[in-house]
Amino acid sequence: MASQETVTGSRPSTQAQSLGSNLDSLAPATPATPLVATSTGKDEGFRQMPRSKNSRQPLFLAWWLEFGALILSATSLISAAVVLALYDGKPMQDWGLDTISINTVISVLGVISKVTLAFAISSAIGQHKWNWFRAGQERLGVFEKFDEASRGPLGSASLLLWSRAANWAALGATVTITALLVDPFLQAAVSLRGQDDDTPTSTGVLPVAEQVDIGILRDYPQSLTRFRTPDGSEFEVDNFEVFPSFGVTSAFYDGLSESMNTTSTASSKTPSFLCSTGNCTWPLYTTAALCSRCNDISDRIIKTSGSSPHMGYYNATDYWLEYVTIGDPEFLFTNFSVGNGHILQFDGPLVPKNGFNGAPGGKPVLLTAFVNFRYSASVSFQDLNTTVATFIVLRAGDDFQHQNVAWEDSKPTATECALYFCAKAYRATVANGVLNETLTGTWAIREPKSWNMADHSKHAYKENEWRQFDTENPDLLSLNFFRTDLQLIIPPSELDPETPVTTRFNITHATINALQTSISSLFVPSMPPPPISIDRPPKRFVVYPNNNPIFLNDIPEVMWSANDLTAAFQNTADHLTVRMRDVSEATQVGQVKQYVLHFEVNWGFFSLLVITLALGCLYFAGVLYQTHRLGLPSWKESAYPVMANGFAEETQSLLRTVDKNMYQIKGLEHTRSGMEVMLVEADGGYRLEVGMAQRKR
């Protein structure tokens, strides 16, 4: 008959090692019953276990599931990185899966990588527990911490707090905790960023002025115009009819008027454009334009005085002064003049006692503005040979306006502004339907061989006089001579040779005449007697307040209200430039932009998972190396080795005694967790027993 295993009763044994006063009092008088008896019925104490076959197996065979998990974790992470790299910066519509988003794919791959990594690390922490106690004795509570850490992040947190990053256990616990926290970072690794992309199927169009041709010049041979040169000689030429351009007149008028209107927008100063999506860009381009500049010439004002019973055509600032007749035979007046402009009125304060000053009803003259089309006769723009018109604005001084001084003692101010042809270089964008042009360069260089007198055949006998006159009068005031185009040039050396742009621009004779005629129509002409003299052209001016009902417009009020004349004339130049470009046939092609959402990868967030995997692999390799060095079986986190290779008989007896009296003796539970044990070899197997061996770490 086969023998039957029985559990023997208690028998004498050696006394358990003392672990303090509490344990000494609890040590049993008789030894505890051994856990297992042999089949022979003889008591052999702790069950002898042969070495596990796992201890002799290659590590790869014992850990093949964990190796496979790490490979799957790394493969999933690499796949996620490849997907992110392929679509980083790509438009969202390039993602071919309609029902699954890229975030879903990355999340699934991330979860696979995280779960498989956690599985491998859990096994490694479980194995680390045995390695730790094999290397030396440690408190029994640490055995529990390792065991709990192999089951999840909460136990790992407890193990991390115990280890305080002082050993390998901290690394395994950190990997377990970090793997739990990577989900939100993985979701944040992919975001959407909007940007304007080129649309190859359509183009944007901007007008540019390369050949400016505005207005009409019509030959009118039925009459002649007589000209007198500075040397006194005269000659006659055929007339031509000049027609003002209502578009130019409107642009000039609107430009000045908008300087009074603070609510005006920039849309009226931008050329028309074509941009189907409302978002376009243009590379560097050039265009002919009108520029402006203003200088303070108050220091050049000349003061003169005189007396007269009335003011005539040739000295008057205001037409109404001609009709001022008062009982006294003479009235004193003071004239402040500079260049072709002046401001004068009768002496005295702003509101004299007799009620008269400069105009009927005592209305004073506070501002005058004179226009001149000969830059050579200007005060401060004689070197700017592309100037089409200059304006001298004289303004009564503040001391006179505030009635602090009489007119003859006041100090008026004078400003000279010029409108001149120029070439400009821009880069432009349209964003949300709004055009924004960025100025990159401005040139006002006149081709010397342009703007010549044309068609001398009718007056060949005066060829020398024509040539001399043409040389001595480079102004853009053409009078009645037909002229070739004015050409503006940009030196090629000042542009990027890699960006081809137009560097030569033509302004026709008709354009210059239309511009000057349109401006003239807004100013009141003076009436010098014929013949028209080159050195004495008719003056055109406006006065504020305007006391002549025949010539009422807003120009005097605009000039008076514009505290910043520089800005006012710049606004005018911008309006005239827009007009020139809008009527031009030349265009600049740009790239149409479309707002597109793009994937954007934040590699910093993604790197957290990469670092976690790398640390996990490092910890896993370290545990396997230590297991191999210690010659331990690969028990991992299995509960079976705890049962098969548990505590020694004396340790079991002591633990049972502690459990029995835990609630009677204060602090006994802490005494149990503080008990130091060690995994030792015993008769070909292993057991945990109270030990005093030094830790081999």
XYZ file of C-alpha atoms in Angstrom:
697
model
C 0.000 0.000 0.000
C 1.299 3.457 -0.844
C 2.428 5.555 2.008
C 0.179 8.460 3.050
C 1.461 12.012 3.710
C 0.621 13.210 7.198
C 1.263 16.423 9.063
C 3.156 15.612 12.247
C 2.608 17.299 15.532
C 4.920 19.697 17.193
C 8.345 18.729 18.316
C 11.319 20.383 19.929
C 13.369 22.727 17.761
C 15.820 25.511 18.137
C 14.681 28.853 19.462
C 13.774 31.541 16.870
C 16.089 34.529 16.577
C 15.067 37.425 18.800
C 13.726 40.477 16.914
C 13.078 42.789 19.825
C 11.415 42.778 23.161
C 7.945 42.160 21.692
C 9.052 39.155 19.712
C 11.025 37.756 22.623
C 7.907 37.660 24.763
C 5.972 35.986 21.985
C 8.481 33.252 21.119
C 6.673 29.900 21.459
C 7.684 27.386 24.169
C 7.358 24.600 21.642
C 8.248 24.858 17.979
C 5.619 25.382 15.290
C 4.416 22.593 13.073
C 6.407 22.254 9.849
C 4.550 23.164 6.655
C 5.251 19.945 4.762
C 6.340 16.445 5.710
C 8.063 13.982 3.434
C 6.345 10.880 2.166
C 8.528 8.769 4.484
C 6.867 10.313 7.459
C 10.137 11.736 8.735
C 10.167 15.392 9.705
C 12.759 17.160 7.565
C 11.767 20.761 8.401
C 11.462 23.082 5.342
C 10.483 21.276 2.157
C 13.438 20.669 -0.046
C 12.824 21.886 -3.633
C 15.007 20.868 -6.530
C 16.178 23.630 -8.874
C 13.507 24.689 -11.341
C 14.085 23.795 -14.919
C 13.574 27.513 -15.680
C 16.820 28.226 -13.953
C 18.605 26.127 -16.538
C 16.578 27.395 -19.511
C 18.013 30.177 -21.681
C 16.628 33.546 -20.671
C 14.967 33.973 -24.038
C 12.910 30.806 -23.548
C 11.922 31.783 -20.015
C 11.062 35.343 -21.029
C 9.817 34.901 -24.596
C 6.422 36.445 -23.840
C 8.061 39.528 -22.336
C 10.528 39.773 -25.222
C 7.612 39.560 -27.647
C 5.740 42.232 -25.680
C 8.701 44.606 -25.834
C 9.140 43.976 -29.551
C 5.437 44.665 -30.104
C 5.679 47.785 -27.939
C 8.641 49.090 -29.914
C 7.019 48.169 -33.237
C 3.829 50.010 -32.319
C 5.780 53.057 -31.231
C 7.895 53.048 -34.379
C 4.733 52.698 -36.484
C 3.216 55.695 -34.710
C 6.402 57.688 -35.299
C 6.390 56.775 -38.998
C 2.759 57.867 -39.362
C 3.496 61.143 -37.597
C 6.591 61.796 -39.692
C 4.752 61.069 -42.941
C 1.918 63.478 -42.161
C 3.748 66.137 -40.194
C 3.017 69.410 -41.984
C 0.755 67.742 -44.557
C -2.769 69.049 -45.322
C -5.521 67.307 -43.434
C -7.203 66.250 -46.676
C -4.143 64.097 -47.463
C -5.298 61.702 -44.740
C -7.022 59.024 -46.760
C -9.186 57.429 -44.053
C -12.540 59.154 -43.733
C -13.918 57.162 -40.806
C -10.753 56.975 -38.704
C -8.764 60.038 -37.752
C -5.017 60.174 -37.402
C -5.441 60.758 -33.663
C -7.342 57.480 -33.392
C -4.580 55.560 -35.156
C -1.889 57.135 -32.995
C -3.914 56.474 -29.848
C -4.423 52.788 -30.718
C -0.731 52.309 -31.472
C 0.168 54.161 -28.301
C -2.131 52.018 -26.179
C -0.651 48.833 -27.671
C 2.844 50.092 -26.938
C 1.915 51.119 -23.413
C 0.064 47.904 -22.470
C 2.740 45.565 -23.800
C 5.451 47.597 -22.088
C 3.536 47.468 -18.804
C 3.220 43.691 -19.115
C 6.970 43.234 -19.559
C 7.833 45.656 -16.764
C 5.377 43.953 -14.398
C 7.184 40.651 -14.900
C 10.533 42.372 -14.451
C 9.474 43.979 -11.157
C 8.209 40.608 -9.941
C 11.558 39.031 -10.774
C 13.398 41.978 -9.233
C 11.702 41.087 -5.939
C 13.462 37.731 -5.811
C 16.736 39.220 -7.003
C 16.550 41.836 -4.286
C 16.094 39.391 -1.425
C 18.644 36.999 -2.894
C 21.255 39.734 -2.915
C 20.870 40.420 0.809
C 18.482 40.685 3.720
C 15.714 43.286 3.660
C 12.655 44.151 5.700
C 9.643 41.967 5.100
C 7.567 45.069 4.193
C 9.748 45.606 1.140
C 8.764 42.147 -0.098
C 5.155 43.346 -0.055
C 6.059 46.588 -1.838
C 7.729 44.716 -4.685
C 4.805 42.325 -4.881
C 2.268 45.185 -5.058
C 4.396 47.110 -7.570
C 4.265 44.182 -9.981
C 0.463 44.490 -9.994
C -0.027 48.136 -10.962
C 0.849 51.841 -10.672
C -0.385 52.293 -7.084
C 2.045 49.707 -5.775
C 4.724 51.177 -8.043
C 4.184 54.570 -6.450
C 4.688 53.021 -3.001
C 7.854 51.287 -4.183
C 9.123 54.529 -5.733
C 8.614 56.419 -2.467
C 10.490 53.721 -0.593
C 13.404 53.514 -2.985
C 13.718 57.302 -3.442
C 15.391 56.780 -6.838
C 18.381 55.161 -5.139
C 18.276 51.829 -6.996
C 16.950 49.948 -9.984
C 13.567 49.452 -8.326
C 12.847 53.165 -8.763
C 13.370 52.871 -12.515
C 10.842 50.063 -12.878
C 8.300 51.884 -10.729
C 8.816 55.092 -12.708
C 8.235 53.321 -16.022
C 5.008 51.756 -14.718
C 3.668 55.105 -13.491
C 4.750 57.032 -16.595
C 3.111 54.496 -18.891
C -0.175 55.311 -17.181
C 0.251 59.046 -17.832
C 1.233 59.046 -21.501
C -2.326 59.059 -22.906
C -2.986 62.834 -22.696
C 0.482 63.585 -24.064
C -0.096 61.169 -26.917
C -3.339 62.953 -27.799
C -1.512 66.291 -27.727
C 1.230 65.013 -30.020
C -0.950 65.716 -33.079
C -2.692 69.054 -33.567
C -4.083 71.067 -36.469
C -2.529 74.290 -37.704
C -4.139 76.504 -40.306
C -2.099 78.188 -43.015
C -2.518 79.687 -46.459
C -1.474 77.255 -49.190
C -0.902 77.942 -52.871
C -3.761 77.065 -55.192
C -2.261 75.999 -58.536
C -5.576 76.131 -60.398
C -6.081 79.916 -60.110
C -4.032 83.108 -59.941
C -4.339 86.515 -58.338
C -4.132 89.685 -60.429
C -2.973 93.181 -59.451
C -2.826 96.167 -61.836
C 0.537 97.866 -62.286
C 1.321 101.036 -64.210
C 4.022 100.424 -66.797
C 2.667 102.501 -69.699
C 0.520 105.265 -68.205
C -1.792 106.871 -70.743
C -4.596 109.014 -69.327
C -6.377 111.881 -71.031
C -6.638 113.132 -74.593
C -4.469 115.475 -76.656
C -6.093 116.672 -79.852
C -4.280 118.739 -82.482
C -5.998 122.083 -83.016
C -4.260 123.754 -85.996
C -6.865 126.485 -86.434
C -5.073 128.669 -83.877
C -1.519 129.367 -82.829
C 0.138 130.039 -79.508
C 2.942 132.559 -79.242
C 5.853 131.813 -76.898
C 8.526 134.137 -75.644
C 11.913 132.724 -74.657
C 14.074 134.227 -71.890
C 16.284 135.953 -74.484
C 13.248 137.863 -75.773
C 12.650 135.986 -79.022
C 9.180 134.750 -79.869
C 7.776 131.926 -82.009
C 4.393 130.402 -82.599
C 3.239 126.773 -82.577
C -0.007 125.046 -83.351
C -2.430 124.647 -80.499
C -3.773 121.386 -79.174
C -6.830 120.840 -77.091
C -6.372 119.529 -73.573
C -9.176 117.698 -71.837
C -9.061 117.125 -68.085
C -9.604 113.642 -66.778
C -12.563 113.422 -64.443
C -11.028 110.321 -62.883
C -7.819 112.210 -62.086
C -9.757 115.228 -60.811
C -11.827 112.993 -58.580
C -8.748 111.172 -57.278
C -7.001 114.446 -56.416
C -10.098 115.866 -54.788
C -10.861 112.687 -52.841
C -7.280 112.351 -51.680
C -7.248 115.798 -50.139
C -10.789 115.551 -48.810
C -10.153 112.272 -47.004
C -7.501 113.980 -44.919
C -10.398 115.721 -43.152
C -12.348 112.505 -42.603
C -10.904 110.457 -39.757
C -13.427 107.653 -40.359
C -12.240 106.908 -43.894
C -10.773 103.473 -44.569
C -7.761 102.459 -46.607
C -9.871 100.654 -49.181
C -10.176 103.749 -51.372
C -6.373 103.976 -51.577
C -5.810 100.434 -52.826
C -6.007 99.377 -56.461
C -8.561 96.906 -57.702
C -7.414 93.293 -57.571
C -8.580 89.784 -58.304
C -8.242 87.117 -55.614
C -10.871 84.388 -55.722
C -10.238 82.996 -52.241
C -9.625 86.279 -50.451
C -6.069 85.178 -49.613
C -3.278 85.780 -52.140
C 0.384 86.716 -52.288
C 2.457 88.531 -54.893
C 6.228 88.462 -55.288
C 8.248 91.624 -55.753
C 6.794 93.866 -58.476
C 7.288 97.447 -59.642
C 4.955 100.143 -60.882
C 4.931 103.786 -61.871
C 3.400 105.957 -59.184
C 2.998 109.454 -57.836
C 4.940 110.407 -54.742
C 4.738 113.447 -52.509
C 7.047 115.423 -50.310
C 6.597 118.543 -48.176
C 9.156 121.036 -46.856
C 8.845 123.873 -44.375
C 9.939 127.069 -46.135
C 8.798 129.572 -43.486
C 12.353 130.876 -43.133
C 12.237 132.075 -46.755
C 9.194 134.297 -46.397
C 9.784 137.877 -47.552
C 7.796 140.664 -45.915
C 6.832 143.770 -47.901
C 4.369 146.571 -47.274
C 2.573 149.270 -49.208
C -0.552 151.334 -49.467
C -3.390 151.381 -51.946
C -6.991 152.525 -52.173
C -7.754 149.034 -53.443
C -5.991 145.851 -54.537
C -5.696 144.988 -58.201
C -5.406 141.748 -60.111
C -1.653 141.501 -59.935
C -1.113 142.002 -56.210
C -4.338 140.697 -54.741
C -4.578 137.599 -52.652
C -8.323 137.566 -52.932
C -10.403 138.838 -55.848
C -12.648 140.662 -53.445
C -9.798 142.933 -52.371
C -10.115 144.656 -55.727
C -13.506 145.979 -54.773
C -12.637 147.216 -51.288
C -13.113 150.979 -51.455
C -13.467 152.981 -48.296
C -13.578 156.675 -47.706
C -9.896 156.985 -46.922
C -7.752 157.390 -50.059
C -5.183 154.830 -49.052
C -4.935 151.765 -46.830
C -1.737 150.201 -45.579
C -1.223 146.510 -46.349
C 1.471 143.917 -45.611
C 2.385 141.127 -47.990
C 4.210 137.927 -46.967
C 5.525 136.125 -50.057
C 7.685 133.146 -50.895
C 8.232 131.685 -54.358
C 5.091 132.169 -56.426
C 2.854 132.346 -53.358
C 1.873 135.149 -51.049
C -0.640 136.131 -48.414
C -1.518 139.781 -47.874
C -4.179 141.934 -46.329
C -4.660 145.325 -44.782
C -2.759 146.071 -41.625
C -4.391 145.822 -38.267
C -5.747 143.184 -35.908
C -7.840 140.186 -36.864
C -11.098 142.109 -36.287
C -10.429 145.846 -36.701
C -12.647 148.484 -35.221
C -13.889 149.680 -38.590
C -14.996 146.130 -39.491
C -12.815 145.863 -42.574
C -9.774 143.679 -43.039
C -8.876 142.214 -46.377
C -12.414 141.528 -47.552
C -15.926 142.925 -47.259
C -17.453 142.326 -43.871
C -14.049 142.237 -42.224
C -13.361 138.583 -43.077
C -9.602 138.045 -42.906
C -7.455 135.928 -45.187
C -6.124 133.026 -43.105
C -4.666 130.746 -45.796
C -3.597 130.805 -49.411
C -2.480 127.898 -51.601
C -0.741 128.381 -54.951
C -0.059 125.647 -57.494
C 2.908 125.710 -59.869
C 3.751 123.277 -62.693
C 7.376 124.343 -63.159
C 9.653 122.629 -60.661
C 12.530 124.872 -61.794
C 10.577 127.811 -60.342
C 9.886 126.055 -57.047
C 11.555 127.000 -53.787
C 12.811 123.638 -52.519
C 12.292 121.108 -55.345
C 14.471 122.464 -58.142
C 16.484 119.255 -58.256
C 13.474 116.930 -58.397
C 13.079 116.738 -62.178
C 10.095 114.370 -62.174
C 7.925 116.918 -60.362
C 4.559 117.470 -62.011
C 3.198 120.106 -59.603
C 4.249 122.045 -56.513
C 2.012 123.744 -53.972
C 2.908 126.624 -51.667
C 0.564 126.923 -48.705
C 0.837 130.057 -46.550
C -1.033 130.120 -43.269
C -1.680 133.050 -40.947
C 0.304 132.710 -37.747
C -1.270 131.624 -34.482
C -0.368 134.963 -32.909
C -2.566 136.754 -35.450
C -5.391 134.204 -35.228
C -5.496 134.579 -31.449
C -5.586 138.384 -31.837
C -2.323 138.828 -29.977
C -0.650 140.905 -32.696
C -1.657 142.913 -35.727
C -1.234 141.489 -39.211
C 1.890 143.469 -39.992
C 3.603 142.075 -36.863
C 2.477 138.478 -37.272
C 4.534 135.495 -38.438
C 2.803 133.374 -41.091
C 4.067 129.874 -41.912
C 4.795 128.482 -45.374
C 4.923 124.884 -46.601
C 5.873 123.702 -50.080
C 4.628 120.299 -51.219
C 5.419 118.481 -54.451
C 3.705 115.757 -56.431
C 6.247 113.933 -58.564
C 6.397 110.808 -60.675
C 8.300 107.900 -59.201
C 8.706 104.151 -59.479
C 7.894 101.918 -56.540
C 8.591 98.313 -55.657
C 6.092 96.358 -53.582
C 5.294 92.990 -52.144
C 1.611 92.380 -51.579
C -0.741 90.065 -49.766
C -4.491 89.734 -49.580
C -5.756 88.417 -46.255
C -9.471 87.922 -45.711
C -10.187 90.029 -48.775
C -8.055 93.010 -47.676
C -5.079 94.048 -49.802
C -1.889 95.001 -48.004
C 1.013 96.330 -50.074
C 4.433 96.566 -48.463
C 6.687 99.202 -50.019
C 10.263 97.957 -50.492
C 11.787 100.758 -52.567
C 11.153 104.124 -54.262
C 13.025 105.781 -57.140
C 12.525 109.137 -58.864
C 15.026 108.881 -61.729
C 14.210 110.456 -65.075
C 15.622 109.076 -68.301
C 17.626 112.056 -69.708
C 16.659 111.318 -73.306
C 12.937 111.273 -72.603
C 10.367 114.096 -72.636
C 11.673 115.685 -75.841
C 9.836 118.021 -78.179
C 8.175 116.070 -80.980
C 7.284 116.800 -84.622
C 9.367 119.814 -85.596
C 8.565 119.459 -89.283
C 6.042 122.277 -89.370
C 8.551 124.735 -87.991
C 11.836 123.441 -89.328
C 13.070 126.979 -89.909
C 12.961 127.480 -86.118
C 14.858 124.270 -85.367
C 17.620 126.002 -83.404
C 15.146 127.977 -81.318
C 13.175 124.790 -80.587
C 16.250 122.910 -79.525
C 17.452 125.753 -77.316
C 14.041 126.124 -75.746
C 13.821 122.382 -75.126
C 17.203 122.345 -73.393
C 16.518 125.389 -71.233
C 13.065 124.216 -70.123
C 13.151 120.701 -68.707
C 9.967 121.248 -66.711
C 7.016 118.941 -67.229
C 4.906 121.978 -68.082
C 4.457 121.149 -71.752
C 2.455 124.233 -72.687
C 1.406 123.573 -76.277
C 4.386 121.539 -77.422
C 3.890 117.912 -78.310
C 6.348 115.789 -76.386
C 7.617 112.230 -76.270
C 6.910 110.098 -73.223
C 8.518 110.820 -69.902
C 10.455 107.738 -68.844
C 11.239 106.642 -65.297
C 13.995 104.128 -64.672
C 15.115 101.883 -61.835
C 18.836 101.034 -61.783
C 19.063 97.240 -62.237
C 21.913 97.152 -59.722
C 19.477 98.111 -56.969
C 17.228 95.108 -57.561
C 17.667 91.416 -56.952
C 18.826 89.856 -60.248
C 17.030 86.646 -59.267
C 13.683 88.486 -59.335
C 12.991 89.928 -62.804
C 10.831 93.050 -62.644
C 10.068 96.017 -64.897
C 12.705 98.752 -64.606
C 11.463 101.290 -67.203
C 8.110 103.073 -67.191
C 6.499 105.456 -69.691
C 4.298 108.422 -68.792
C 2.621 109.877 -71.887
C 2.333 113.545 -72.721
C -1.445 113.244 -72.493
C -1.191 111.868 -68.957
C 0.915 114.763 -67.712
C -1.373 117.316 -69.353
C -4.483 115.616 -68.000
C -3.034 115.621 -64.501
C -2.000 119.271 -64.621
C -5.256 120.359 -66.244
C -7.302 118.463 -63.659
C -5.418 120.080 -60.793
C -5.719 123.503 -62.417
C -9.483 123.156 -62.579
C -9.627 123.139 -58.775
C -7.664 126.387 -58.386
C -8.745 129.921 -59.310
C -6.655 131.330 -62.206
C -5.118 134.787 -62.196
C -5.276 136.814 -65.403
C -1.910 138.207 -66.610
C -2.040 139.813 -70.074
C -0.855 137.913 -73.154
C 1.506 136.852 -74.509
C 1.971 134.041 -71.989
C 5.506 134.349 -70.691
C 7.700 131.415 -69.821
C 9.042 133.260 -66.797
C 5.605 134.513 -65.764
C 2.939 131.804 -66.121
C -0.563 132.440 -64.870
C -0.987 131.848 -61.159
C -3.626 129.533 -59.789
C -4.550 129.680 -56.129
C -7.263 129.265 -53.512
C -8.021 131.339 -50.441
C -9.524 130.506 -47.074
C -12.078 131.742 -46.232
C -13.273 131.686 -49.828
C -15.211 134.907 -50.334
C -15.793 134.509 -54.062
C -19.063 132.641 -54.740
C -18.019 132.005 -58.346
C -15.184 129.665 -57.304
C -16.592 127.644 -54.478
C -15.077 124.229 -53.700
C -13.753 122.437 -50.663
C -10.070 122.779 -51.495
C -9.549 125.916 -49.326
C -11.341 124.298 -46.387
C -9.376 121.078 -46.839
C -6.100 122.975 -46.863
C -7.129 124.884 -43.753
C -8.362 121.817 -41.858
C -5.353 119.652 -42.701
C -3.030 120.102 -39.753
C -0.608 117.649 -41.364
C -0.073 118.708 -44.961
C 2.493 115.952 -45.482
C -0.121 113.293 -44.741
C -2.738 115.105 -46.831
C -0.557 115.209 -49.952
C 0.637 111.648 -49.392
C -2.994 110.586 -49.335
C -3.546 112.511 -52.564
C -0.540 110.866 -54.224
C -1.839 107.447 -53.200
C -5.233 108.127 -54.769
C -3.658 109.338 -57.998
C -1.396 106.267 -58.095
C -4.401 103.994 -57.717
C -6.050 105.792 -60.623
C -2.953 105.341 -62.788
C -2.768 101.636 -62.003
C -6.462 100.931 -62.424
C -6.527 102.297 -65.984
C -3.328 100.482 -66.939
C -3.461 97.316 -69.011
C -0.423 95.749 -67.331
C -0.983 93.325 -64.476
C 1.075 91.412 -61.961
C 0.187 87.770 -61.449
C 0.188 86.459 -57.893
C -0.433 83.200 -56.142
C -3.895 82.474 -54.798
C -3.855 81.183 -51.256
C -6.402 78.920 -49.631
C -6.723 78.452 -45.903
C -5.916 74.802 -45.233
C -5.606 72.840 -41.999
C -2.314 70.971 -41.627
C -1.184 68.300 -39.232
C 1.410 69.520 -36.782
C 3.363 67.061 -34.650
C 4.656 68.070 -31.261
C 7.584 65.710 -30.987
C 8.209 66.807 -27.418
C 4.998 65.142 -26.268
C 5.651 62.049 -28.351
C 9.167 61.748 -26.990
C 7.748 61.037 -23.522
C 6.538 57.640 -24.744
C 9.863 57.004 -26.479
C 11.784 57.784 -23.299
C 9.426 55.584 -21.270
C 9.993 52.659 -23.636
C 13.764 53.162 -23.593
C 13.878 53.244 -19.792
C 11.604 50.209 -19.631
C 13.900 48.231 -21.920
C 16.906 49.327 -19.879
C 15.248 48.205 -16.641
C 14.140 44.918 -18.205
C 17.671 44.183 -19.410
C 19.106 45.055 -15.997
C 16.759 42.677 -14.190
C 17.562 39.837 -16.595
C 21.271 40.418 -16.189
C 20.968 40.392 -12.406
C 18.852 37.212 -12.528
C 21.492 35.518 -14.640
C 24.306 36.683 -12.360
C 22.525 35.439 -9.232
C 21.593 32.147 -10.884
C 17.946 32.463 -9.875
C 15.025 30.841 -11.664
C 12.721 33.188 -13.653
C 9.865 33.280 -11.149
C 8.688 36.794 -12.176
C 5.509 37.860 -10.359
C 4.060 34.345 -10.026
C 2.513 33.403 -6.647
C 3.591 29.766 -6.884
C 7.233 30.377 -5.905
C 5.995 32.122 -2.758
C 4.149 28.974 -1.790
C 6.835 26.561 -2.909
C 9.823 28.525 -1.662
C 8.299 30.328 1.271
C 9.538 31.074 4.739
C 11.676 28.827 6.867
C 10.002 26.955 9.724
C 11.275 29.303 12.401
C 10.182 32.358 10.435
C 6.713 30.893 9.841
C 6.300 30.151 13.535
C 7.319 33.658 14.418
C 4.969 35.214 11.858
C 2.018 33.144 13.079
C 2.703 34.251 16.616
C 2.820 37.876 15.458
C -0.486 37.535 13.597
C -2.132 35.922 16.640
C -1.096 38.709 18.994
C -1.142 41.671 16.522
C -4.136 43.376 18.058
C -3.132 42.750 21.691
C 0.352 44.231 21.598
C 0.750 47.814 20.276
C 3.209 48.235 17.375
C 3.487 44.561 16.670
C 2.317 45.021 13.051
C 5.196 47.411 12.378
C 7.522 44.917 14.017
C 6.392 42.291 11.519
C 6.920 44.524 8.478
C 10.292 45.494 9.872
C 11.459 41.904 10.168
C 14.495 41.406 7.940
C 14.566 38.262 5.811
C 16.679 36.933 2.986
C 16.300 34.416 0.172
C 18.869 31.713 0.821
C 19.734 28.366 -0.683
C 18.771 25.371 1.389
C 19.293 21.762 0.347
C 19.177 22.517 -3.383
C 16.218 24.898 -3.111
C 15.438 28.372 -1.760
C 13.673 29.692 1.305
C 13.095 33.014 3.030
C 14.503 33.165 6.508
C 15.673 35.665 9.011
C 19.239 36.350 8.028
C 22.134 38.582 8.890
C 24.082 38.323 5.645
C 25.354 41.523 4.073
C 23.487 42.665 0.954
C 25.285 42.114 -2.330
C 24.129 45.077 -4.406
